[in-house]
XYZ file of C-alpha atoms in Angstrom:
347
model
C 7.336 -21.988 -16.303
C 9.242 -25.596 -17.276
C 11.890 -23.327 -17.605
C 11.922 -21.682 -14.473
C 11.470 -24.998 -12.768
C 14.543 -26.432 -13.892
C 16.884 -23.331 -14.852
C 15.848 -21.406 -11.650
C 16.367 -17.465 -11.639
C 19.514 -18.135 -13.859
C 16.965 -18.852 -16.595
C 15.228 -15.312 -16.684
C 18.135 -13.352 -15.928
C 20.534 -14.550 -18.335
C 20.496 -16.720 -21.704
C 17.855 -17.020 -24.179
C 15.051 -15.669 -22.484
C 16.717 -12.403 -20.946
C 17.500 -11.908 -24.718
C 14.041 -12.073 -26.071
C 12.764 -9.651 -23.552
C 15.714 -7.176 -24.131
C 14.881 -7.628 -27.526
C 11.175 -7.106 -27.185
C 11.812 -3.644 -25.140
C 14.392 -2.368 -27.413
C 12.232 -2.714 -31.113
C 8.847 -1.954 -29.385
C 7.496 -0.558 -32.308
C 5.056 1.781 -29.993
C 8.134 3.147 -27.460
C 11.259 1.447 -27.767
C 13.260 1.154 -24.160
C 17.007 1.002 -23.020
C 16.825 -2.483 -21.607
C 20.426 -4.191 -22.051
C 21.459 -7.631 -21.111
C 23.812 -6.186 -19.008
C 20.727 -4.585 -16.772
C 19.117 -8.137 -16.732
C 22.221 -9.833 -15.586
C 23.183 -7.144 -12.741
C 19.126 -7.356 -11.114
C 19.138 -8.807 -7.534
C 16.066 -9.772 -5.905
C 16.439 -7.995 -2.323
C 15.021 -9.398 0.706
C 14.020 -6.460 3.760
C 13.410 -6.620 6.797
C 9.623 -6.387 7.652
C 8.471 -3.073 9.122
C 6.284 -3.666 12.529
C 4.467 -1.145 15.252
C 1.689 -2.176 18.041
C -2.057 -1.485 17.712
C -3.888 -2.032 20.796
C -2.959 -5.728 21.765
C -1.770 -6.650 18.079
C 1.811 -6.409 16.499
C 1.230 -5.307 12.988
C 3.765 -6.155 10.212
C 3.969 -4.920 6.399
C 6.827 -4.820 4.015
C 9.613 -2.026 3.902
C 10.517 0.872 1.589
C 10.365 1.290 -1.122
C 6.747 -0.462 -0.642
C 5.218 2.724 1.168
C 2.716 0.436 2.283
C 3.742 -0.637 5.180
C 4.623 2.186 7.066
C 1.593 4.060 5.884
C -0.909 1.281 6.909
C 1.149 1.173 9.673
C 1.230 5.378 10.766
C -2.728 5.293 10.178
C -3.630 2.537 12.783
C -0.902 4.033 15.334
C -3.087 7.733 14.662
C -5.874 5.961 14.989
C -5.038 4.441 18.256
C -3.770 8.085 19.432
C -7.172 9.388 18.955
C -9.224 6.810 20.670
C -11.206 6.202 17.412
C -11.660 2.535 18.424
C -13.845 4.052 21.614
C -15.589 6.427 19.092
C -19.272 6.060 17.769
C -18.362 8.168 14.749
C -14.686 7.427 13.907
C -14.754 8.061 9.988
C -13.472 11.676 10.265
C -10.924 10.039 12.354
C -10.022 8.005 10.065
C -10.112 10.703 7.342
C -7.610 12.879 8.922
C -5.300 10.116 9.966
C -4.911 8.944 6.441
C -4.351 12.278 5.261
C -1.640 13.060 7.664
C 0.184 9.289 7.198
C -0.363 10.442 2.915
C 1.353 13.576 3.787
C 4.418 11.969 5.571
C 4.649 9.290 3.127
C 5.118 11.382 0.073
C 7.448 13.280 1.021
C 9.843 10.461 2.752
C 9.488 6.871 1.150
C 11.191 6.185 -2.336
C 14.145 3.456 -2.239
C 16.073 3.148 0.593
C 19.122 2.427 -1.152
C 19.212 6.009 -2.364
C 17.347 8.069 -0.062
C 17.725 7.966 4.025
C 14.233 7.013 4.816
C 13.206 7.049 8.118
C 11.329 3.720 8.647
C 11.199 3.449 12.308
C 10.227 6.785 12.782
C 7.355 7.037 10.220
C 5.667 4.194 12.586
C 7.392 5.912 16.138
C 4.686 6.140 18.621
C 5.696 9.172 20.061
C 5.961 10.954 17.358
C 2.310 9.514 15.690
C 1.149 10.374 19.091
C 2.254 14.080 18.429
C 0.680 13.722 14.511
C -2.486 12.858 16.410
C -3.155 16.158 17.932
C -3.646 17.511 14.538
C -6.395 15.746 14.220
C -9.187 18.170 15.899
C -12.941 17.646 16.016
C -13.173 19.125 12.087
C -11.247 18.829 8.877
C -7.710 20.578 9.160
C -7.349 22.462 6.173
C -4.409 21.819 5.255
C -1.730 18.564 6.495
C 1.743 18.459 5.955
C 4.151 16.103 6.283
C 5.871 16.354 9.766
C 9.499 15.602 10.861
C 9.860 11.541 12.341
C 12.681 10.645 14.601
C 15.799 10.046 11.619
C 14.208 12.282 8.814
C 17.566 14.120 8.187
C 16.344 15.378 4.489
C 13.015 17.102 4.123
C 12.459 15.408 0.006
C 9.511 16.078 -1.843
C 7.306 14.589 -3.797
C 5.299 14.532 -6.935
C 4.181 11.838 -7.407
C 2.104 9.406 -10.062
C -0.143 6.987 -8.520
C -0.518 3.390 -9.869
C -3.772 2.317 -11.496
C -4.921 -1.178 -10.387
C -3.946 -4.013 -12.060
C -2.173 -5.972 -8.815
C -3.232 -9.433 -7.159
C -3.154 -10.633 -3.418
C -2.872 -13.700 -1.598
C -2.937 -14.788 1.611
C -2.216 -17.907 2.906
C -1.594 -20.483 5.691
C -0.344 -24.234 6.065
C -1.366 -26.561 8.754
C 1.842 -25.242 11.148
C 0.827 -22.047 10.703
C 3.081 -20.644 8.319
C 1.748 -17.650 6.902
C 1.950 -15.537 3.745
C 0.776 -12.591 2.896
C 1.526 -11.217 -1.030
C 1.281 -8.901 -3.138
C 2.269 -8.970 -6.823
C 1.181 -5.761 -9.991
C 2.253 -5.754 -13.193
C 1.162 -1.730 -12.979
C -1.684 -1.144 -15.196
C -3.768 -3.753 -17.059
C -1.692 -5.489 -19.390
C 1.555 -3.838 -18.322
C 3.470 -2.584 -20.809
C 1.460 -4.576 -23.934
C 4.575 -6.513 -24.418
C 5.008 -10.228 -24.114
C 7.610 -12.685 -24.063
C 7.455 -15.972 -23.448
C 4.356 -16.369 -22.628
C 3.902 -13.467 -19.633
C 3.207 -9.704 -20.288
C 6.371 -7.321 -19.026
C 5.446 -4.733 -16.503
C 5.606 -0.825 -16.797
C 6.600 -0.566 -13.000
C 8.548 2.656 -13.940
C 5.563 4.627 -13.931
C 5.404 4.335 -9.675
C 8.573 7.060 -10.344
C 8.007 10.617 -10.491
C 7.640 11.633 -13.798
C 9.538 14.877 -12.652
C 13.156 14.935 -10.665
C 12.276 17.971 -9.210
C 9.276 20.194 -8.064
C 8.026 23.222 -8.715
C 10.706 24.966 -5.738
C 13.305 23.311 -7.198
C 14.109 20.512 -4.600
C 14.702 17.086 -5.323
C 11.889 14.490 -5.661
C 12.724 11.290 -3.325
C 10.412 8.795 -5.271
C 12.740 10.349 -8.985
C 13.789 7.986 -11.789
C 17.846 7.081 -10.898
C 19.423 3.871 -12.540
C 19.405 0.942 -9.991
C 16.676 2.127 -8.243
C 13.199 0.787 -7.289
C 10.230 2.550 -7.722
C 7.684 3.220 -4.603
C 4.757 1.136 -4.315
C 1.983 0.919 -2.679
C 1.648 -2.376 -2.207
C 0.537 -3.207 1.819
C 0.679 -7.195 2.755
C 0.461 -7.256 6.080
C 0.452 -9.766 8.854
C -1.309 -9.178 12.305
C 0.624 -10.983 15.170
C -0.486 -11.515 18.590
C 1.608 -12.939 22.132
C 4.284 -13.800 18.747
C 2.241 -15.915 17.066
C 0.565 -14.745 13.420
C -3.056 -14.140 13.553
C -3.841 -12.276 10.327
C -2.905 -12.241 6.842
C -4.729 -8.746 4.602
C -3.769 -7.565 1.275
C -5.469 -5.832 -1.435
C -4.688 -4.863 -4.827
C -6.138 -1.016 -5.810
C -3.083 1.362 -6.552
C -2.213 4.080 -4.244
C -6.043 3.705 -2.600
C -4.913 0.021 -1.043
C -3.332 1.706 2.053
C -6.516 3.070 3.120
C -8.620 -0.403 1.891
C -5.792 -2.544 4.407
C -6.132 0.162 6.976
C -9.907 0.368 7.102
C -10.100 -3.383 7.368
C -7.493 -3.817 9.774
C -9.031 -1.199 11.995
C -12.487 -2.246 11.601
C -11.575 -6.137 12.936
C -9.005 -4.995 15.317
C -10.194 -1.785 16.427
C -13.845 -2.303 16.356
C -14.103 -5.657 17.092
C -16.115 -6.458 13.371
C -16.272 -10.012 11.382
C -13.758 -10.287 8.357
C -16.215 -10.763 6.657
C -18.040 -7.597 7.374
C -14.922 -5.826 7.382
C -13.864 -6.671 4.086
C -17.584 -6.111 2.226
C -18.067 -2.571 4.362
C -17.789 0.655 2.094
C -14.197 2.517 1.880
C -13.234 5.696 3.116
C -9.901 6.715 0.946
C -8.301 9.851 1.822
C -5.221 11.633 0.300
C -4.483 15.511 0.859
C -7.102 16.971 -0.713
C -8.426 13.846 -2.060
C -11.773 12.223 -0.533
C -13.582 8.927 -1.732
C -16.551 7.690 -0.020
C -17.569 3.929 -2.107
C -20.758 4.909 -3.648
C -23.730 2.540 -2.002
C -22.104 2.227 1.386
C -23.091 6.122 2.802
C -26.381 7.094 3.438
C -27.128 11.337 2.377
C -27.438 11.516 6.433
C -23.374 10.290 6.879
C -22.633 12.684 3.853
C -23.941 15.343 5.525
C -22.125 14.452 8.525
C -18.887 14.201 7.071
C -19.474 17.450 4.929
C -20.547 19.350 8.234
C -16.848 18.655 9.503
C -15.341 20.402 6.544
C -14.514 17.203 4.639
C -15.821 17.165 0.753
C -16.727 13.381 0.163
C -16.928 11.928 -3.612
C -19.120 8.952 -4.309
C -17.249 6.431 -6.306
C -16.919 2.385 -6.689
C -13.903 1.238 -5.314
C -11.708 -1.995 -6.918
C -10.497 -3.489 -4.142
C -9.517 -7.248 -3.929
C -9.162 -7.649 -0.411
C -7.782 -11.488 0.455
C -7.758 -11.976 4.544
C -7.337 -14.935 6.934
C -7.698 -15.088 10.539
C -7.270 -17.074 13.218
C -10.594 -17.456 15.019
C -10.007 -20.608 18.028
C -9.140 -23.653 16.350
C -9.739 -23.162 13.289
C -9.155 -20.396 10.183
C -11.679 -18.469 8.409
C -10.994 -17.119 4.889
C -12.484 -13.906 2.887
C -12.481 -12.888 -0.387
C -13.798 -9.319 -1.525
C -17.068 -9.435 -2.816
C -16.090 -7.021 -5.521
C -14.071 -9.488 -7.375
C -13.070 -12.606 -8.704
C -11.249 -13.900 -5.759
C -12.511 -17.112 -3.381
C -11.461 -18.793 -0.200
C -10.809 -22.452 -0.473
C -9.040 -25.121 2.288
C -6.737 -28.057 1.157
């Protein structure tokens, strides 16, 4: 970190320490990589624009492809707000079927835009989620594919390895109201088992598809190519309202913190809940086929519920790390999931 502070980015990417972490990945005694100096010295941090749609009264913000998180926490509040669920009693199979439709769209589009024509704005278009919303009937839909967005010139598919959790999240805000919402994953626990200079290196390249191809034959957007980023799932958002930021959410979780940034964002702006209770309520994750309900949160009566509409729920604890600010009149309040480590604390 001295290093850093005084050397800058010029520090990592070239000179003695981009050595000893080429080194380190090429005579990994476990799996040896391809890492050359020549890759260290060509990386470029890019900076994207942010991708933003309305909910309700709110103007919603996450970060662009290749992060698939923002347009998919993005697609499920704008199906969401298609449906009415915010008027609705019962709004979890709502919620069910708008993940799985903003899932289906999302695999088969996002991967890096600098190699695949993604079509951001139309992933989030509210005329075309309005026409995704009419899938979404009174039970489960047996089976959701991905649809066609305004700009979605190549139909790509997807097969796709989901990250396990091992990501942090931060949100913050300074006394002009400067906020900043991020998210940072070194993949699984320990990344790759290799350190250098004091930090672990990631293993990032398992967000690729470990295939180039599926079982038809057709190219995989989200396939290993040199230069290019792998998708995420990453989802810091910021929640804006008359211009002025309101919100910060993230969440660490793998491919399940779209739905844990969704749920809370819905629940506070949708439903009119506490952070607090927002963040500490039970998740609903749903992708395709998949169904989690977070064991303790669901009584056997909204089981039954759920499995009357076709759906077919799976208890299991979720790993969330949700870290969210809002404003609330003059003043801030801070939340930090109850299900780990994190804490709120004012300077």
């Amino acid at each position: 970190l001295q290093r850093l502070a005084v050397g800058g980015a010029e520090a990592f990417y070239r000179g003695e320490l981009a050595q000893r972490i080429v080194d380190a990945v090429q005579n990994d005694p476990n799996r040896p990589g391809l890492l050359s100096m020549q890759d260290m010295e060509n990386y470029r941090a890019r900076r994207g624009d942010a991708v933003c749609a309305p909910y309700l009264k709110y103007q919603v913000c996450g970060a662009p492809p290749p992060s698939s998180g923002g347009t998919t926490v993005l697609a499920i509040l704008g199906l969401l707000d298609a449906s009415d669920a915010h008027r609705k009693k019962r709004w979890e199979h709502d919620f069910i079927e708008a993940s799985r439709l903003a899932f289906a769209d999302r695999n088969r589009y996002v991967a890096d835009p600098g190699f695949v024509e993604v079509p951001t704005s139309g992933l989030v278009d509210k005329g075309y989620l309005k026409q995704r919303a009419a899938l979404m009937g009174k039970k489960r839909r047996p089976n959701i594919v991905a649809g066609t967005p305004p700009g979605a010139d190549l139909a790509w598919r997807d097969g796709v390895s989901e990250a396990l959790p091992s990501t942090s999240h931060l949100s913050i805000v300074d006394a002009d109201g400067n906020m900043v919402s991020m998210t940072t994953s070194i993949e699984t626990a320990f990344g790759s088992r290799v350190m250098v200079g004091g930090f672990l290196l990631n293993n990032q390249l398992t967000d690729f598809s470990f295939a180039p191809k599926n079982e038809a034959g057709e190219w995989i957007a989200n396939r290993i190519q040199a230069g290019k980023r792998p998708r995420s799932s990453m989802s810091p958002t910021v929640v804006l309202k008359k211009g002025a930021p309101i919100m910060a959410i993230g969440s660490p979780g793998g491919a399940r913190i779209i739905d844990y940034v969704a749920g809370s964002l819905f629940k506070v702006l949708g439903l009119g809940w506490s952070l607090e209770k927002a963040v500490a309520s039970g998740h609903i994750v749903a992708m395709g086929d998949f169904l989690e309900l977070e064991e303790g949160h669901f009584s056997e009566k909204a089981q039954a519920r759920l499995k009357k509409l076709g759906h077919a729920p799976k208890l299991a604890p979720e790993t969330s790390g949700i870290h969210a600010l809002m404003r609330d009149r003059e003043q801030w309040l801070g939340v930090a999931d109850p299900r780990r480590e994190g804490e709120v604390t004012g300077l």
